[in-house]
Short mmCIF file of C-alpha atoms in Angstrom, two decimals:
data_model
loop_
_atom_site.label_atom_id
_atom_site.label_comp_id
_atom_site.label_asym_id
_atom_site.label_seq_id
_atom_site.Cartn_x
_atom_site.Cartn_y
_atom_site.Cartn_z
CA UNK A 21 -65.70 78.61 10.26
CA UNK A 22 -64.49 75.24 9.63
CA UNK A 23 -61.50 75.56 11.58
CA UNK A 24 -64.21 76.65 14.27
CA UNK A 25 -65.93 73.22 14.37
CA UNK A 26 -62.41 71.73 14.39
CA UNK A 27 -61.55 73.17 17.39
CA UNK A 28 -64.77 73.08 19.49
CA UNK A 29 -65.55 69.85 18.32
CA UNK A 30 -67.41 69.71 21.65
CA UNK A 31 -69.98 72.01 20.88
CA UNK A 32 -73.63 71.66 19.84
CA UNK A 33 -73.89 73.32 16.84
CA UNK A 34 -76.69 70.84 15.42
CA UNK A 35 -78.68 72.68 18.65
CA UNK A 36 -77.78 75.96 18.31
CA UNK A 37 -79.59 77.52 15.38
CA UNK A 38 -83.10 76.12 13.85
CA UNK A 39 -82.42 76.36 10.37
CA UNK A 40 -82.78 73.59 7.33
CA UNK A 41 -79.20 72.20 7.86
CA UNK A 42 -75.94 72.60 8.64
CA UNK A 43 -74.39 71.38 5.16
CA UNK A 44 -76.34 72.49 2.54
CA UNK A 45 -74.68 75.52 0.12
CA UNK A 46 -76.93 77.91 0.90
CA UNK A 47 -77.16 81.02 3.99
CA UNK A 48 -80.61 81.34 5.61
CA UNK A 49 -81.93 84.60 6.94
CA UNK A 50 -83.94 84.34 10.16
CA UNK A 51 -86.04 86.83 10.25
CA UNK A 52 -87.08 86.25 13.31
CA UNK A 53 -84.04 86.84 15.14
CA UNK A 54 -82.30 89.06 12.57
CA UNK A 55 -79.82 86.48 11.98
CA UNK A 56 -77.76 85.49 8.82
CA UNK A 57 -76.75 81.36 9.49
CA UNK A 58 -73.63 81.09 6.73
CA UNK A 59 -73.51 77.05 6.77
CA UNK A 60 -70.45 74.56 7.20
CA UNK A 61 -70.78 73.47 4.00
CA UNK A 62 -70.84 76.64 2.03
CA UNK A 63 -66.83 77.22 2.97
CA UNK A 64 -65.33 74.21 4.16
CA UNK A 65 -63.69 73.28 0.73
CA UNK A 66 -62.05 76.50 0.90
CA UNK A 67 -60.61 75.75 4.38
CA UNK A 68 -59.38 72.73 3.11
CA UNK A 69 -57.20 74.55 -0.06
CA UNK A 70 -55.96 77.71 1.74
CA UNK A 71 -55.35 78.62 5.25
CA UNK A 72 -55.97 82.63 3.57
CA UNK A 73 -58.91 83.73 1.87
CA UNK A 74 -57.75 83.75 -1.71
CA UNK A 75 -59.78 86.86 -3.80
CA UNK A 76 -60.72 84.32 -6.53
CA UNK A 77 -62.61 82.32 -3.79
CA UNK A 78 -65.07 85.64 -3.74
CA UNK A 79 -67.67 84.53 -6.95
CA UNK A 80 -67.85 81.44 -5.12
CA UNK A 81 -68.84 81.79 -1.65
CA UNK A 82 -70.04 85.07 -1.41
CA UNK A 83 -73.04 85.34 -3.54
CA UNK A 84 -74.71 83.33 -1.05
CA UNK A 85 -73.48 85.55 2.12
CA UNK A 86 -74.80 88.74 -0.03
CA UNK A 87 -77.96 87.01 -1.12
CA UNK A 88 -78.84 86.05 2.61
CA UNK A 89 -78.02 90.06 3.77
CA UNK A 90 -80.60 91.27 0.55
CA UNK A 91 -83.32 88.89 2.64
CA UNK A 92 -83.23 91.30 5.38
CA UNK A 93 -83.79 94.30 3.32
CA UNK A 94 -86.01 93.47 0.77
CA UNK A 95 -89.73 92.70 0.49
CA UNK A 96 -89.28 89.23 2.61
CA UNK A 97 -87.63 91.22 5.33
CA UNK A 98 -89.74 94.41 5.10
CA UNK A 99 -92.26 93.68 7.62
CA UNK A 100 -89.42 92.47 10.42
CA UNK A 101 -87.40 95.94 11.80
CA UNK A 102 -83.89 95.93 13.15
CA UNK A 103 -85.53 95.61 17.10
CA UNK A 104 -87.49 92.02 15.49
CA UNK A 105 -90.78 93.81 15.65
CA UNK A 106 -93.40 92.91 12.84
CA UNK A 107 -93.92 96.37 11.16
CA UNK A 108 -93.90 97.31 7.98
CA UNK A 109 -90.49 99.84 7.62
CA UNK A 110 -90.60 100.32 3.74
CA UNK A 111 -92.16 103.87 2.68
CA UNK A 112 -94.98 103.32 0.17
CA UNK A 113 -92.67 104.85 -2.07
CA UNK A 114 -89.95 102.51 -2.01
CA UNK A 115 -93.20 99.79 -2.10
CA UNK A 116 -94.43 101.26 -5.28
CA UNK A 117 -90.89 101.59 -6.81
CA UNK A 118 -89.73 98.21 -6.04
CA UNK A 119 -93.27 96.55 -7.38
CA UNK A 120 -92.06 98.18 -10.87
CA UNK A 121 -88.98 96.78 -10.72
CA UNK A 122 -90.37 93.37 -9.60
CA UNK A 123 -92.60 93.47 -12.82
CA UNK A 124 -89.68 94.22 -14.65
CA UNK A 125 -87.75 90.68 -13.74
CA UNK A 126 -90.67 89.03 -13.99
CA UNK A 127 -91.65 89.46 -17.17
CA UNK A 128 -87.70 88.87 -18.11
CA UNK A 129 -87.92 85.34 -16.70
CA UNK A 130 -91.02 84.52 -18.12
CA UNK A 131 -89.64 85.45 -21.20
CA UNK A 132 -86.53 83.13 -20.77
CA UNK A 133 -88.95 80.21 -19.67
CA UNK A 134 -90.61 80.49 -22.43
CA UNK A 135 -87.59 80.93 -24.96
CA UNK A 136 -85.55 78.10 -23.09
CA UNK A 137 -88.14 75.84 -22.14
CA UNK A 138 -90.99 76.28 -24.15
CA UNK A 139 -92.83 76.96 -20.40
CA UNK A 140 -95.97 79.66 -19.91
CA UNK A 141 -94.47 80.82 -16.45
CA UNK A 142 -95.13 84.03 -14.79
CA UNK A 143 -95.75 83.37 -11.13
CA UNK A 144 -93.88 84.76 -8.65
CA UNK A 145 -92.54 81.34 -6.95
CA UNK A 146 -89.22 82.19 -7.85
CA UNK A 147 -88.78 86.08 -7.49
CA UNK A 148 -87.01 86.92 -4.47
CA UNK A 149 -84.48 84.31 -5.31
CA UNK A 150 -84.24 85.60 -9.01
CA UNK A 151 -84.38 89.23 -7.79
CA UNK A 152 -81.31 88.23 -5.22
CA UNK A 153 -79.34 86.83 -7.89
CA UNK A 154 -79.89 90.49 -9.94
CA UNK A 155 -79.10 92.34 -7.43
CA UNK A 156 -76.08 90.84 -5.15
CA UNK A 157 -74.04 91.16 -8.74
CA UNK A 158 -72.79 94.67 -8.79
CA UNK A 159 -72.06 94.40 -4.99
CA UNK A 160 -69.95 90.93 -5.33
CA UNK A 161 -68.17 92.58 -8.19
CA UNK A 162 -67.26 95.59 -5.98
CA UNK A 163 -66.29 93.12 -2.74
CA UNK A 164 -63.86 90.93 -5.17
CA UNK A 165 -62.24 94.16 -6.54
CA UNK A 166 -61.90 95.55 -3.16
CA UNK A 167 -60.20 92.11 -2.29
CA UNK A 168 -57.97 92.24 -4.31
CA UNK A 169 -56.72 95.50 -3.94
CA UNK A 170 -56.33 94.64 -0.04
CA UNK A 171 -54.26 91.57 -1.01
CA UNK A 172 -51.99 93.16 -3.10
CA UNK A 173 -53.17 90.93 -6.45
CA UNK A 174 -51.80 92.29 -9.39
CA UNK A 175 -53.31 90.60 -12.47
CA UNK A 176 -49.97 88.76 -13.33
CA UNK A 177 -50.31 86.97 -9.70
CA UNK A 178 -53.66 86.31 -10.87
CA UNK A 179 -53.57 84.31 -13.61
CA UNK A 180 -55.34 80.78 -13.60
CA UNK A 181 -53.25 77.64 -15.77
CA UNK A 182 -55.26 77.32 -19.07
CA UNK A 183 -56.91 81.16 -18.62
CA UNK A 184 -54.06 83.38 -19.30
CA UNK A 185 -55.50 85.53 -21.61
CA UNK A 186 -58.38 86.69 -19.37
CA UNK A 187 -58.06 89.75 -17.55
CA UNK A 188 -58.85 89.40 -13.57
CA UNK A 189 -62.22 91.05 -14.42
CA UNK A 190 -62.91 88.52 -17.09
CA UNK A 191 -61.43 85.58 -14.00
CA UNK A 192 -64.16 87.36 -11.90
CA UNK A 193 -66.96 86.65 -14.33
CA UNK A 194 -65.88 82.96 -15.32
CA UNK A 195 -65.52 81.94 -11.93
CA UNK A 196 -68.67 83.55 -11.52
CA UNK A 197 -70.28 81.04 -13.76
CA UNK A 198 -68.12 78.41 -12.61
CA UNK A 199 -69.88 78.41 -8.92
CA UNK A 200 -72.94 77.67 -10.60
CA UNK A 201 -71.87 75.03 -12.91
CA UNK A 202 -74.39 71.91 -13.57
CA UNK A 203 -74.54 69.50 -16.12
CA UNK A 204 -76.73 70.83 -18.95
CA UNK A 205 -79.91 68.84 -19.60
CA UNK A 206 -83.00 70.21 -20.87
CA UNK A 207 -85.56 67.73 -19.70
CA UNK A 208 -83.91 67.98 -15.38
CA UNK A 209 -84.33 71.89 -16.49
CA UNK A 210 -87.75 72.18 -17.28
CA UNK A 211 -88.71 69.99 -14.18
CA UNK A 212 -86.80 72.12 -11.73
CA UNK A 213 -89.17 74.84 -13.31
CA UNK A 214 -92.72 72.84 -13.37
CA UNK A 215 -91.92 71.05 -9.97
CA UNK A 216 -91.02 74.53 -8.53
CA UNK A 217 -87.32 73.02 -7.17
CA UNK A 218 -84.84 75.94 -8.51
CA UNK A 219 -84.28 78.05 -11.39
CA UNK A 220 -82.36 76.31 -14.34
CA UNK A 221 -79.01 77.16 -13.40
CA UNK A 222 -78.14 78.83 -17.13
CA UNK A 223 -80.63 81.31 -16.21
CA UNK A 224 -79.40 81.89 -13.17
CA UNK A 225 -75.98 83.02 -14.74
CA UNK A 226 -77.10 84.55 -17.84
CA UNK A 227 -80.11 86.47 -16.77
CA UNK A 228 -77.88 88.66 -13.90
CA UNK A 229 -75.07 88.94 -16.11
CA UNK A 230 -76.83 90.26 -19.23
CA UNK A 231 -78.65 92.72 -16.39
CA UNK A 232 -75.21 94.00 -15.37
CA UNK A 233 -73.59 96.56 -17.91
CA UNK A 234 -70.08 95.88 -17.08
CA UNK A 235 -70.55 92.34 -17.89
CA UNK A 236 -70.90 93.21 -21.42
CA UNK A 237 -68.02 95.94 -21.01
CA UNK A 238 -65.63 93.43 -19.33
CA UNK A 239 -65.96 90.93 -22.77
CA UNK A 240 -66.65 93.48 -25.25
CA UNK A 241 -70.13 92.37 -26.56
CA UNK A 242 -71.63 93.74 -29.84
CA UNK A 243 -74.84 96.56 -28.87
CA UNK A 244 -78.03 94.75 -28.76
CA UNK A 245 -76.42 91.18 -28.70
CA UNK A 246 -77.84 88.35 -26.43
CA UNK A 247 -75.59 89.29 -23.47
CA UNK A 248 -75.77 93.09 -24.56
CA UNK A 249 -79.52 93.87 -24.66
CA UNK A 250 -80.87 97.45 -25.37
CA UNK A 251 -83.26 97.00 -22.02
CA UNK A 252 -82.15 95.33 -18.99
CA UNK A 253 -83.86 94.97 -15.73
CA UNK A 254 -82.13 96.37 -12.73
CA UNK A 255 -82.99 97.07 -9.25
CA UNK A 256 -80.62 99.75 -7.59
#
C-alpha cells in the first residue's frame, strides 16, 4: 500500500474514503459500505524495511486487519448484511450464546481493573475492542504459521540477534507483545481506563494470551499459574 501512494501520488486518497484518518494504526470497518479501510500508517514502516512481507512482520500488522474483519461479524456488524441492508442476520441462538460469552470477558476485565488498578469497572465501553483482541489470537497465530510455511522459514532462518533460544512459536508470542509495547506507568493507565481512551496496554497482551491455551503450551507455564489459569474466557 505504500508503494501505492508512491506511485499515484496524484490521487485523492484524503477524498476517497470517510474514515478518522489516513495515518493512525488502526483499520476501520464501515459498516455502511461493507468496507475494511487498512490505513497508510499501519504498514508503511514495513515498506520501508523489506520490499517482501517478512512472516515476523505478521504479530505486528495483522491484528489490526483481523480485528477490523471480526467488526463485520460480530455484534457491531450484526444488524448490517452482506447486501448493506439493516437487518438483524444473527439467529437468537448465536445472540444468546455470544451474550454468555460477553459476560464471561467482562467480568475477566473487571476483575483485572480492579486487581491492576484498584478501579470498580464493569461497563461495557470497552468490549468489542477487548472481545476483538480475544478472539483475532488463535486466527493470527494460524495466519503467521501458515506464513511461514509458504516462505519456506525454517526456525534456524528465523532466529532474531539477542533471542536465539526462543523457538519461532515463542518469536510469534514476543513479537506479539512487542506490537503493543508502551511505557509502563500506572497513573497514564488508570486514566486511559476512567477517561474511557483505551485499555491499559498490559491488559491488552496479558488478558488474550492467558485466554489462549497454546500460549501457556508454547512457554511451558505451571497449571493454575497467572498466565495458566484453570478458567479462561474464550469465544469460538
Amino acid at each position: 500500500m505504500s508503494f501505492y501512494w508512491i506511485t499515484n501520488s496524484s490521487f485523492d486518497m484524503d477524498a476517497r474514503y470517510q474514515v478518522s484518518s489516513l495515518v493512525a494504526g488502526e483499520v476501520e470497518y464501515i459498516a455502511e459500505r461493507n468496507l475494511l479501510f487498512i490505513p497508510h500508517g499501519l504498514i508503511a514502516f514495513a515498506s520501508h524495511i523489506s520490499d517482501t512481507f517478512d512472516p515476523l512482520f505478521v504479530p505486528f500488522i495483522v491484528p489490526a486487519i483481523l480485528r477490523g474483519m471480526f467488526a463485520a461479524i460480530d455484534r457491531r456488524g450484526s444488524t448490517v448484511n452482506v447486501q448493506n441492508q439493516v437487518v438483524n442476520w444473527w439467529s437468537n441462538s448465536s445472540r444468546s450464546k455470544f451474550a454468555s460469552k460477553l459476560q464471561c470477558f467482562q467480568d475477566q476485565y473487571a476483575a483485572e481493573m480492579q486487581d491492576h488498578f484498584g478501579l470498580d469497572i464493569d461497563d461495557e465501553f470497552f468490549m468489542d475492542e477487548n472481545v476483538a483482541d480475544n478472539a483475532v489470537l488463535h486466527l493470527l497465530h494460524d495466519v503467521f504459521r501458515k506464513a511461514m510455511h509458504l516462505a519456506r522459514r525454517t526456525p534456524r532462518d528465523s532466529r532474531v540477534p539477542g533471542f536465539e533460544s526462543l523457538t519461532v512459536d515463542q518469536l510469534f508470542f514476543v513479537n506479539y507483545a512487542a506490537a503493543h509495547c508502551d511505557g509502563f506507568n500506572a497513573n497514564t493507565f488508570r486514566r486511559q481506563v476512567i477517561y474511557k481512551d483505551c485499555v491499559p496496554a498490559d491488559l491488552r497482551v496479558n488478558v488474550p494470551l492467558k485466554n489462549y491455551p497454546k500460549f501457556s503450551e508454547v512457554f511451558k507455564c505451571q497449571r493454575n499459574a497467572p498466565m495458566n489459569p484453570e478458567n479462561r474466557c474464550e469465544l469460538w
